């Protein structure tokens, strides 16, 4: 099919399709003449996957390119694909050299030791966790930083179930795609449910739609 | 102080400071001459908060503008600020009208009923949860979608602790800032810890750095 039909079938604009082609997220079609390319069902599936990762999962274009490269690379293991997907959903942070960072480094290292986690400082989550804790420390968020073990315990349960659900070794190709979509979309699902649960917890504490502190909405 | 000193004190480039001024994240300085503005300690504090929200919390500029407007608006209640912060950390999704969406709508409504959550379809998390579940359904992520109650249970525990930690009614001004930073940075902390916990869970399942499926890294 031509690019126009690819656009109609996927509900993605021709301009967006051309953008994904330029950015290397979508493989080029087969040239049927010097100015015309033909696309097939694999392009339809890939476009839908791109939209799921970017629009629903919230990945940047660079993040999507990276996880799709893992899907396409037959040498990438499921374990490595899991790492790439984790990496893509995490905020990039820049460490600041101050007391708050030193305290945060200690807190994360002690939490990992206390919980017996098999992970290391090379895991991008470790650096991000340190930088987030330090930022909380600097901005009056000590009480949220104090929830480190509450967060860690919740993620421990979640991760055990997730790894069992995504890393299932049947046919490799679909497996990598399942790992990537599962990790990326699972993160978006967690954020969405957290918003709902927070509303519910606030309502339980303050009653219905009433505004705590007596302020207006 | 002039913009140059503000830049040195916060380690934020003059170009970035001008960008935040243009985008309305940072209030203008006081004009000491037609071409020169003076900044004070409130600007230093605001700049650091902006960087924490954007660089560490992963907010977009529009998202940061929205939560900072809540911090500045004396009419905004703590409850409303909580909602704004939740909104800013959530992916924007576009509903697709298909069977997967219909199934996801049913699954989310039943989960909310089953858990007795006080929330409604007007909560942005509800719509996002539906769209993420539907996307998982379309992309081979049924097993992750099947973890809905695992995710919901984890977020229930997290949210109860978070709301108790952030919504504490002393002095209002700092409270709103605490709600906003706590919710935004708490989300980044959850994502970071999830990455570490997943590595640990994968290692427990597949042993050390060994790659499941036998593939190379």
Tab-separated table of C-alpha atoms in Angstrom:
chain	number	residue	atom	x	y	z
A	1	UNK	CA	0.000	0.000	0.000
A	2	UNK	CA	1.064	3.640	-0.441
A	3	UNK	CA	1.676	6.086	2.415
A	4	UNK	CA	-1.851	7.527	2.076
A	5	UNK	CA	-3.486	4.173	2.732
A	6	UNK	CA	-1.029	3.440	5.560
A	7	UNK	CA	-2.176	6.731	7.110
A	8	UNK	CA	-5.876	5.886	6.709
A	9	UNK	CA	-5.494	2.379	8.117
A	10	UNK	CA	-3.614	3.526	11.222
A	11	UNK	CA	-5.224	6.927	11.741
A	12	UNK	CA	-1.721	8.457	11.876
A	13	UNK	CA	-1.161	11.535	9.691
A	14	UNK	CA	1.154	11.347	6.672
A	15	UNK	CA	3.282	14.084	8.268
A	16	UNK	CA	3.734	11.982	11.417
A	17	UNK	CA	4.552	8.866	9.368
A	18	UNK	CA	7.251	10.826	7.492
A	19	UNK	CA	8.596	12.078	10.816
A	20	UNK	CA	8.861	8.536	12.219
A	21	UNK	CA	10.578	7.422	8.976
A	22	UNK	CA	13.128	10.266	9.273
A	23	UNK	CA	13.720	9.529	12.960
A	24	UNK	CA	14.298	5.847	12.228
A	25	UNK	CA	11.371	4.531	14.289
A	26	UNK	CA	9.599	3.134	11.226
A	27	UNK	CA	11.627	1.158	8.652
A	28	UNK	CA	11.444	2.546	5.099
A	29	UNK	CA	8.975	1.074	2.625
A	30	UNK	CA	10.053	-0.706	-0.547
A	31	UNK	CA	10.639	1.680	-3.449
A	32	UNK	CA	8.302	0.846	-6.328
A	33	UNK	CA	9.472	3.897	-8.293
A	34	UNK	CA	12.027	6.615	-7.492
A	35	UNK	CA	9.346	8.688	-5.730
A	36	UNK	CA	7.043	6.077	-4.353
A	37	UNK	CA	7.374	3.544	-1.557
A	38	UNK	CA	5.146	0.592	-0.746
A	39	UNK	CA	4.249	-0.348	2.833
A	40	UNK	CA	2.863	-3.583	4.245
A	41	UNK	CA	1.156	-5.024	7.327
A	42	UNK	CA	4.415	-4.974	9.286
A	43	UNK	CA	4.385	-1.176	8.910
A	44	UNK	CA	0.812	-1.018	10.160
A	45	UNK	CA	1.742	-3.022	13.249
A	46	UNK	CA	4.890	-1.020	13.873
A	47	UNK	CA	3.035	2.301	13.590
A	48	UNK	CA	0.476	1.164	16.149
A	49	UNK	CA	3.286	0.105	18.470
A	50	UNK	CA	5.019	3.492	18.070
A	51	UNK	CA	1.805	5.310	18.953
A	52	UNK	CA	1.246	3.100	21.992
A	53	UNK	CA	4.776	3.739	23.282
A	54	UNK	CA	4.764	7.490	22.613
A	55	UNK	CA	1.130	8.546	23.105
A	56	UNK	CA	0.094	6.113	25.812
A	57	UNK	CA	3.436	5.210	27.392
A	58	UNK	CA	4.733	8.785	27.290
A	59	UNK	CA	8.129	7.896	25.788
A	60	UNK	CA	10.182	10.542	24.020
A	61	UNK	CA	11.045	9.890	20.363
A	62	UNK	CA	14.614	9.056	21.429
A	63	UNK	CA	13.309	6.641	24.071
A	64	UNK	CA	10.995	4.959	21.573
A	65	UNK	CA	13.832	4.657	19.049
A	66	UNK	CA	15.958	2.955	21.658
A	67	UNK	CA	13.405	0.355	22.743
A	68	UNK	CA	12.341	-0.336	19.131
A	69	UNK	CA	16.001	-0.943	18.259
A	70	UNK	CA	15.947	-3.626	20.959
A	71	UNK	CA	12.810	-5.158	19.427
A	72	UNK	CA	14.533	-5.274	16.016
A	73	UNK	CA	17.926	-6.528	17.164
A	74	UNK	CA	17.971	-10.330	17.169
A	75	UNK	CA	21.079	-10.323	19.364
A	76	UNK	CA	19.375	-8.524	22.266
A	77	UNK	CA	18.400	-10.790	25.147
A	78	UNK	CA	15.110	-10.501	27.011
A	79	UNK	CA	17.085	-9.415	30.071
A	80	UNK	CA	18.788	-6.614	28.136
A	81	UNK	CA	15.475	-5.551	26.570
A	82	UNK	CA	14.019	-5.266	30.067
A	83	UNK	CA	16.874	-2.916	31.001
A	84	UNK	CA	16.412	-0.806	27.868
A	85	UNK	CA	12.698	-0.413	28.554
A	86	UNK	CA	13.336	0.546	32.199
A	87	UNK	CA	15.882	3.060	31.006
A	88	UNK	CA	13.436	4.651	28.555
A	89	UNK	CA	10.729	5.258	31.163
A	90	UNK	CA	13.046	6.888	33.690
A	91	UNK	CA	13.747	10.589	34.119
A	92	UNK	CA	17.256	11.694	33.211
A	93	UNK	CA	18.757	13.503	36.178
A	94	UNK	CA	21.965	15.430	36.749
A	95	UNK	CA	23.664	14.816	40.102
A	96	UNK	CA	24.345	17.836	42.285
A	97	UNK	CA	27.358	17.668	44.577
A	98	UNK	CA	25.978	18.682	47.996
A	99	UNK	CA	25.040	17.373	51.434
A	100	UNK	CA	21.538	16.395	50.300
A	101	UNK	CA	23.049	14.130	47.625
A	102	UNK	CA	25.455	12.563	50.105
A	103	UNK	CA	22.571	11.811	52.483
A	104	UNK	CA	20.472	10.423	49.613
A	105	UNK	CA	23.297	8.145	48.436
A	106	UNK	CA	23.533	6.702	51.917
A	107	UNK	CA	19.738	6.259	52.181
A	108	UNK	CA	19.474	4.382	48.863
A	109	UNK	CA	22.480	2.137	49.574
A	110	UNK	CA	21.071	1.260	53.010
A	111	UNK	CA	17.601	0.577	51.600
A	112	UNK	CA	19.042	-1.807	48.970
A	113	UNK	CA	21.057	-3.611	51.636
A	114	UNK	CA	18.105	-3.769	54.037
A	115	UNK	CA	15.806	-5.248	51.390
A	116	UNK	CA	18.438	-7.558	49.929
A	117	UNK	CA	17.912	-6.324	46.383
A	118	UNK	CA	20.204	-7.676	43.659
A	119	UNK	CA	20.957	-4.405	41.908
A	120	UNK	CA	23.878	-2.021	41.660
A	121	UNK	CA	24.816	1.604	41.151
A	122	UNK	CA	25.036	0.943	37.404
A	123	UNK	CA	21.238	0.512	37.302
A	124	UNK	CA	19.934	3.867	36.029
A	125	UNK	CA	17.198	3.715	38.667
A	126	UNK	CA	19.803	3.909	41.440
A	127	UNK	CA	21.179	7.265	40.237
A	128	UNK	CA	17.678	8.609	39.635
A	129	UNK	CA	16.496	7.478	43.075
A	130	UNK	CA	19.445	9.295	44.697
A	131	UNK	CA	18.813	12.495	42.729
A	132	UNK	CA	15.064	12.452	43.435
A	133	UNK	CA	15.581	11.877	47.158
A	134	UNK	CA	18.115	14.715	47.251
A	135	UNK	CA	15.690	17.025	45.421
A	136	UNK	CA	12.931	16.128	47.920
A	137	UNK	CA	15.356	16.933	50.723
A	138	UNK	CA	16.123	20.356	49.212
A	139	UNK	CA	12.467	21.272	48.582
A	140	UNK	CA	10.679	20.499	51.802
A	141	UNK	CA	9.809	16.946	50.789
A	142	UNK	CA	11.475	15.164	53.722
A	143	UNK	CA	8.227	13.446	54.643
A	144	UNK	CA	7.818	12.013	51.154
A	145	UNK	CA	11.510	11.015	51.167
A	146	UNK	CA	10.698	9.230	54.433
A	147	UNK	CA	8.350	6.974	52.469
A	148	UNK	CA	11.323	5.363	50.702
A	149	UNK	CA	10.556	1.936	52.163
A	150	UNK	CA	6.837	2.243	51.477
A	151	UNK	CA	7.623	2.955	47.818
A	152	UNK	CA	10.288	0.247	47.690
A	153	UNK	CA	7.979	-2.365	49.217
A	154	UNK	CA	5.214	-1.523	46.742
A	155	UNK	CA	7.604	-1.741	43.786
A	156	UNK	CA	9.038	-5.034	45.058
A	157	UNK	CA	5.601	-6.656	44.829
A	158	UNK	CA	4.875	-5.033	41.475
A	159	UNK	CA	8.250	-6.018	39.965
A	160	UNK	CA	7.980	-9.670	40.960
A	161	UNK	CA	4.635	-9.980	39.214
A	162	UNK	CA	5.752	-7.934	36.209
A	163	UNK	CA	8.914	-9.885	35.539
A	164	UNK	CA	6.952	-13.132	35.752
A	165	UNK	CA	4.346	-11.702	33.377
A	166	UNK	CA	6.617	-10.219	30.718
A	167	UNK	CA	9.646	-12.470	30.648
A	168	UNK	CA	8.165	-15.653	29.315
A	169	UNK	CA	10.403	-17.413	26.847
A	170	UNK	CA	8.421	-18.688	23.914
A	171	UNK	CA	8.978	-17.160	20.541
A	172	UNK	CA	11.672	-14.548	20.924
A	173	UNK	CA	10.402	-11.819	18.571
A	174	UNK	CA	7.033	-11.327	20.184
A	175	UNK	CA	8.608	-11.787	23.623
A	176	UNK	CA	10.866	-8.740	23.303
A	177	UNK	CA	7.914	-6.698	22.113
A	178	UNK	CA	5.913	-7.938	25.091
A	179	UNK	CA	8.692	-7.011	27.517
A	180	UNK	CA	8.985	-3.523	26.057
A	181	UNK	CA	5.277	-2.737	25.884
A	182	UNK	CA	4.670	-4.302	29.298
A	183	UNK	CA	7.347	-2.277	31.054
A	184	UNK	CA	6.570	1.000	29.278
A	185	UNK	CA	2.783	0.800	29.496
A	186	UNK	CA	2.909	-0.725	32.992
A	187	UNK	CA	4.661	2.465	34.130
A	188	UNK	CA	1.894	4.627	32.661
A	189	UNK	CA	-0.721	2.421	34.321
A	190	UNK	CA	0.982	2.821	37.704
A	191	UNK	CA	0.955	6.634	37.346
A	192	UNK	CA	-2.736	6.621	36.378
A	193	UNK	CA	-3.797	4.360	39.260
A	194	UNK	CA	-1.712	6.418	41.688
A	195	UNK	CA	-3.731	9.496	40.703
A	196	UNK	CA	-7.006	7.690	41.326
A	197	UNK	CA	-5.824	6.161	44.599
A	198	UNK	CA	-4.602	9.553	45.836
A	199	UNK	CA	-7.972	11.112	45.152
A	200	UNK	CA	-9.602	8.279	47.035
A	201	UNK	CA	-7.172	8.593	49.965
A	202	UNK	CA	-7.685	12.373	50.109
A	203	UNK	CA	-11.463	11.917	50.050
A	204	UNK	CA	-11.253	9.394	52.897
A	205	UNK	CA	-9.203	11.861	54.910
A	206	UNK	CA	-11.111	15.029	54.109
A	207	UNK	CA	-14.519	13.770	53.086
A	208	UNK	CA	-16.107	13.883	49.618
A	209	UNK	CA	-15.091	16.790	47.450
A	210	UNK	CA	-14.426	19.016	50.448
A	211	UNK	CA	-11.269	21.034	50.176
A	212	UNK	CA	-8.814	20.554	53.026
A	213	UNK	CA	-7.592	23.794	54.499
A	214	UNK	CA	-10.925	25.374	53.689
A	215	UNK	CA	-9.705	26.955	50.449
A	216	UNK	CA	-11.789	27.246	47.306
A	217	UNK	CA	-11.161	25.070	44.243
B	1	UNK	CA	21.163	40.794	41.899
B	2	UNK	CA	21.405	40.848	38.118
B	3	UNK	CA	20.584	37.914	35.859
B	4	UNK	CA	24.272	36.933	35.625
B	5	UNK	CA	24.555	36.452	39.372
B	6	UNK	CA	21.211	34.651	39.500
B	7	UNK	CA	22.649	32.260	36.908
B	8	UNK	CA	25.856	31.715	38.892
B	9	UNK	CA	24.043	31.160	42.171
B	10	UNK	CA	21.634	28.586	40.737
B	11	UNK	CA	23.875	27.005	38.101
B	12	UNK	CA	21.125	27.623	35.534
B	13	UNK	CA	22.244	29.257	32.255
B	14	UNK	CA	21.120	32.814	31.435
B	15	UNK	CA	19.449	31.421	28.282
B	16	UNK	CA	17.389	28.995	30.388
B	17	UNK	CA	16.462	31.734	32.868
B	18	UNK	CA	15.228	33.918	29.971
B	19	UNK	CA	13.258	30.965	28.634
B	20	UNK	CA	11.546	30.399	32.010
B	21	UNK	CA	10.755	34.134	32.210
B	22	UNK	CA	9.198	34.070	28.704
B	23	UNK	CA	7.203	30.923	29.526
B	24	UNK	CA	5.879	32.469	32.748
B	25	UNK	CA	7.459	29.915	35.114
B	26	UNK	CA	9.661	32.528	36.742
B	27	UNK	CA	8.159	35.904	37.737
B	28	UNK	CA	9.887	38.931	36.189
B	29	UNK	CA	12.530	40.810	38.178
B	30	UNK	CA	12.131	44.401	39.236
B	31	UNK	CA	13.272	46.856	36.561
B	32	UNK	CA	16.111	49.043	37.888
B	33	UNK	CA	16.578	50.657	34.466
B	34	UNK	CA	14.786	50.149	31.138
B	35	UNK	CA	17.171	47.325	30.202
B	36	UNK	CA	18.033	45.852	33.539
B	37	UNK	CA	16.090	43.799	36.047
B	38	UNK	CA	16.966	42.919	39.629
B	39	UNK	CA	16.296	39.485	41.084
B	40	UNK	CA	16.152	38.341	44.706
B	41	UNK	CA	16.240	35.230	46.888
B	42	UNK	CA	12.666	34.324	45.928
B	43	UNK	CA	13.891	33.977	42.341
B	44	UNK	CA	16.738	31.733	43.462
B	45	UNK	CA	14.293	29.497	45.308
B	46	UNK	CA	11.819	29.449	42.421
B	47	UNK	CA	14.533	28.571	39.901
B	48	UNK	CA	15.642	25.617	42.011
B	49	UNK	CA	12.040	24.456	42.288
B	50	UNK	CA	11.591	24.708	38.499
B	51	UNK	CA	14.699	22.596	37.923
B	52	UNK	CA	13.554	20.004	40.438
B	53	UNK	CA	10.133	19.707	38.782
B	54	UNK	CA	11.441	19.634	35.211
B	55	UNK	CA	14.833	17.909	35.436
B	56	UNK	CA	14.166	15.526	38.307
B	57	UNK	CA	10.379	15.160	38.167
B	58	UNK	CA	10.282	14.980	34.376
B	59	UNK	CA	7.479	17.550	33.977
B	60	UNK	CA	6.979	19.325	30.672
B	61	UNK	CA	7.250	23.126	30.678
B	62	UNK	CA	3.453	23.323	30.380
B	63	UNK	CA	3.043	20.907	33.289
B	64	UNK	CA	5.475	22.883	35.441
B	65	UNK	CA	3.680	26.141	34.569
B	66	UNK	CA	0.413	24.618	35.677
B	67	UNK	CA	1.612	23.351	39.060
B	68	UNK	CA	3.559	26.557	39.761
B	69	UNK	CA	0.400	28.547	39.055
B	70	UNK	CA	-1.228	26.487	41.820
B	71	UNK	CA	1.662	27.300	44.172
B	72	UNK	CA	1.233	31.027	43.427
B	73	UNK	CA	-2.560	31.172	43.565
B	74	UNK	CA	-3.695	31.854	47.129
B	75	UNK	CA	-7.215	30.707	46.277
B	76	UNK	CA	-6.154	27.157	45.392
B	77	UNK	CA	-6.888	24.588	48.088
B	78	UNK	CA	-4.499	21.814	49.047
B	79	UNK	CA	-6.972	19.326	47.619
B	80	UNK	CA	-7.047	21.127	44.258
B	81	UNK	CA	-3.241	21.437	44.234
B	82	UNK	CA	-3.025	17.679	44.734
B	83	UNK	CA	-5.217	17.196	41.669
B	84	UNK	CA	-3.157	19.597	39.585
B	85	UNK	CA	0.070	17.810	40.496
B	86	UNK	CA	-1.448	14.395	39.683
B	87	UNK	CA	-2.610	15.787	36.370
B	88	UNK	CA	0.854	17.088	35.494
B	89	UNK	CA	2.597	13.747	36.017
B	90	UNK	CA	0.137	11.750	33.944
B	91	UNK	CA	0.446	10.837	30.255
B	92	UNK	CA	-2.088	12.510	27.966
B	93	UNK	CA	-3.900	9.825	26.001
B	94	UNK	CA	-6.417	9.848	23.188
B	95	UNK	CA	-9.230	7.315	23.475
B	96	UNK	CA	-9.692	4.865	20.588
B	97	UNK	CA	-13.197	3.622	19.946
B	98	UNK	CA	-12.802	-0.162	19.718
B	99	UNK	CA	-13.475	-3.428	21.549
B	100	UNK	CA	-10.248	-3.180	23.529
B	101	UNK	CA	-11.375	0.182	24.944
B	102	UNK	CA	-14.806	-1.168	25.823
B	103	UNK	CA	-13.223	-4.092	27.692
B	104	UNK	CA	-10.788	-1.741	29.459
B	105	UNK	CA	-13.600	0.596	30.556
B	106	UNK	CA	-15.381	-2.334	32.127
B	107	UNK	CA	-12.196	-3.590	33.823
B	108	UNK	CA	-11.405	-0.199	35.390
B	109	UNK	CA	-14.995	0.406	36.566
B	110	UNK	CA	-15.124	-3.066	38.139
B	111	UNK	CA	-11.741	-2.602	39.812
B	112	UNK	CA	-12.832	0.713	41.356
B	113	UNK	CA	-16.052	-0.867	42.620
B	114	UNK	CA	-14.247	-3.957	43.938
B	115	UNK	CA	-11.723	-1.860	45.857
B	116	UNK	CA	-14.258	0.709	47.013
B	117	UNK	CA	-12.267	3.668	45.767
B	118	UNK	CA	-13.801	7.140	46.050
B	119	UNK	CA	-12.950	8.397	42.589
B	120	UNK	CA	-14.802	9.008	39.343
B	121	UNK	CA	-14.429	9.093	35.582
B	122	UNK	CA	-13.570	12.795	35.825
B	123	UNK	CA	-10.267	11.885	37.495
B	124	UNK	CA	-7.690	12.090	34.652
B	125	UNK	CA	-6.153	8.854	35.941
B	126	UNK	CA	-9.350	6.961	35.126
B	127	UNK	CA	-9.221	7.865	31.413
B	128	UNK	CA	-5.481	7.170	31.259
B	129	UNK	CA	-5.901	3.812	33.000
B	130	UNK	CA	-8.559	2.817	30.453
B	131	UNK	CA	-6.401	3.856	27.495
B	132	UNK	CA	-3.290	2.134	28.838
B	133	UNK	CA	-5.164	-1.112	29.514
B	134	UNK	CA	-6.652	-0.993	26.016
B	135	UNK	CA	-3.193	-0.413	24.494
B	136	UNK	CA	-1.808	-3.374	26.459
B	137	UNK	CA	-4.686	-5.474	25.137
B	138	UNK	CA	-3.869	-4.473	21.543
B	139	UNK	CA	-0.112	-5.091	21.847
B	140	UNK	CA	0.208	-8.501	23.435
B	141	UNK	CA	0.289	-7.119	26.971
B	142	UNK	CA	-2.711	-9.073	28.323
B	143	UNK	CA	-0.586	-10.561	31.094
B	144	UNK	CA	0.515	-7.133	32.290
B	145	UNK	CA	-3.083	-5.903	32.011
B	146	UNK	CA	-3.971	-8.875	34.218
B	147	UNK	CA	-1.857	-7.280	36.966
B	148	UNK	CA	-4.395	-4.462	37.355
B	149	UNK	CA	-5.193	-5.411	40.942
B	150	UNK	CA	-1.530	-5.901	41.838
B	151	UNK	CA	-0.814	-2.370	40.602
B	152	UNK	CA	-3.950	-0.978	42.245
B	153	UNK	CA	-3.137	-2.592	45.580
B	154	UNK	CA	0.411	-1.224	45.508
B	155	UNK	CA	-0.824	2.282	44.685
B	156	UNK	CA	-3.476	2.103	47.404
B	157	UNK	CA	-0.786	1.634	50.058
B	158	UNK	CA	1.445	4.275	48.493
B	159	UNK	CA	-1.360	6.848	48.165
B	160	UNK	CA	-2.510	6.501	51.779
B	161	UNK	CA	0.996	7.233	53.020
B	162	UNK	CA	1.573	10.000	50.486
B	163	UNK	CA	-1.585	11.912	51.224
B	164	UNK	CA	-0.838	11.729	54.944
B	165	UNK	CA	2.714	12.962	54.266
B	166	UNK	CA	1.985	15.844	51.898
B	167	UNK	CA	-1.373	17.200	53.011
B	168	UNK	CA	-0.491	18.610	56.346
B	169	UNK	CA	-2.145	21.899	57.071
B	170	UNK	CA	0.252	24.309	58.687
B	171	UNK	CA	1.312	27.357	56.797
B	172	UNK	CA	-0.457	27.308	53.485
B	173	UNK	CA	2.233	28.617	51.158
B	174	UNK	CA	4.846	26.013	51.961
B	175	UNK	CA	2.120	23.345	52.125
B	176	UNK	CA	1.090	23.765	48.500
B	177	UNK	CA	4.718	23.637	47.458
B	178	UNK	CA	5.152	20.488	49.512
B	179	UNK	CA	2.112	18.846	47.933
B	180	UNK	CA	3.334	19.668	44.439
B	181	UNK	CA	6.961	18.594	44.903
B	182	UNK	CA	5.918	15.508	46.852
B	183	UNK	CA	3.496	14.253	44.211
B	184	UNK	CA	5.731	15.100	41.249
B	185	UNK	CA	9.001	13.835	42.713
B	186	UNK	CA	7.276	10.875	44.387
B	187	UNK	CA	6.248	9.711	40.904
B	188	UNK	CA	9.851	9.895	39.681
B	189	UNK	CA	11.003	7.986	42.767
B	190	UNK	CA	8.464	5.230	42.102
B	191	UNK	CA	9.711	4.851	38.500
B	192	UNK	CA	13.341	4.701	39.657
B	193	UNK	CA	12.679	2.113	42.363
B	194	UNK	CA	10.593	0.049	39.949
B	195	UNK	CA	13.628	-0.192	37.640
B	196	UNK	CA	15.844	-1.372	40.489
B	197	UNK	CA	13.251	-3.820	41.805
B	198	UNK	CA	12.715	-5.267	38.313
B	199	UNK	CA	16.428	-5.890	37.904
B	200	UNK	CA	16.441	-7.595	41.277
B	201	UNK	CA	13.380	-9.717	40.422
B	202	UNK	CA	14.881	-10.692	37.050
B	203	UNK	CA	18.154	-11.634	38.724
B	204	UNK	CA	16.299	-13.788	41.263
B	205	UNK	CA	14.520	-15.556	38.421
B	206	UNK	CA	17.437	-15.946	36.032
B	207	UNK	CA	20.474	-15.719	38.300
B	208	UNK	CA	23.041	-12.908	38.449
B	209	UNK	CA	23.693	-11.093	35.195
B	210	UNK	CA	22.762	-14.147	33.133
B	211	UNK	CA	20.591	-13.340	30.136
B	212	UNK	CA	17.291	-15.225	29.995
B	213	UNK	CA	16.666	-16.815	26.636
B	214	UNK	CA	20.400	-17.339	26.233
B	215	UNK	CA	20.853	-14.195	24.119
B	216	UNK	CA	23.846	-11.895	24.313
B	217	UNK	CA	23.684	-8.461	25.921
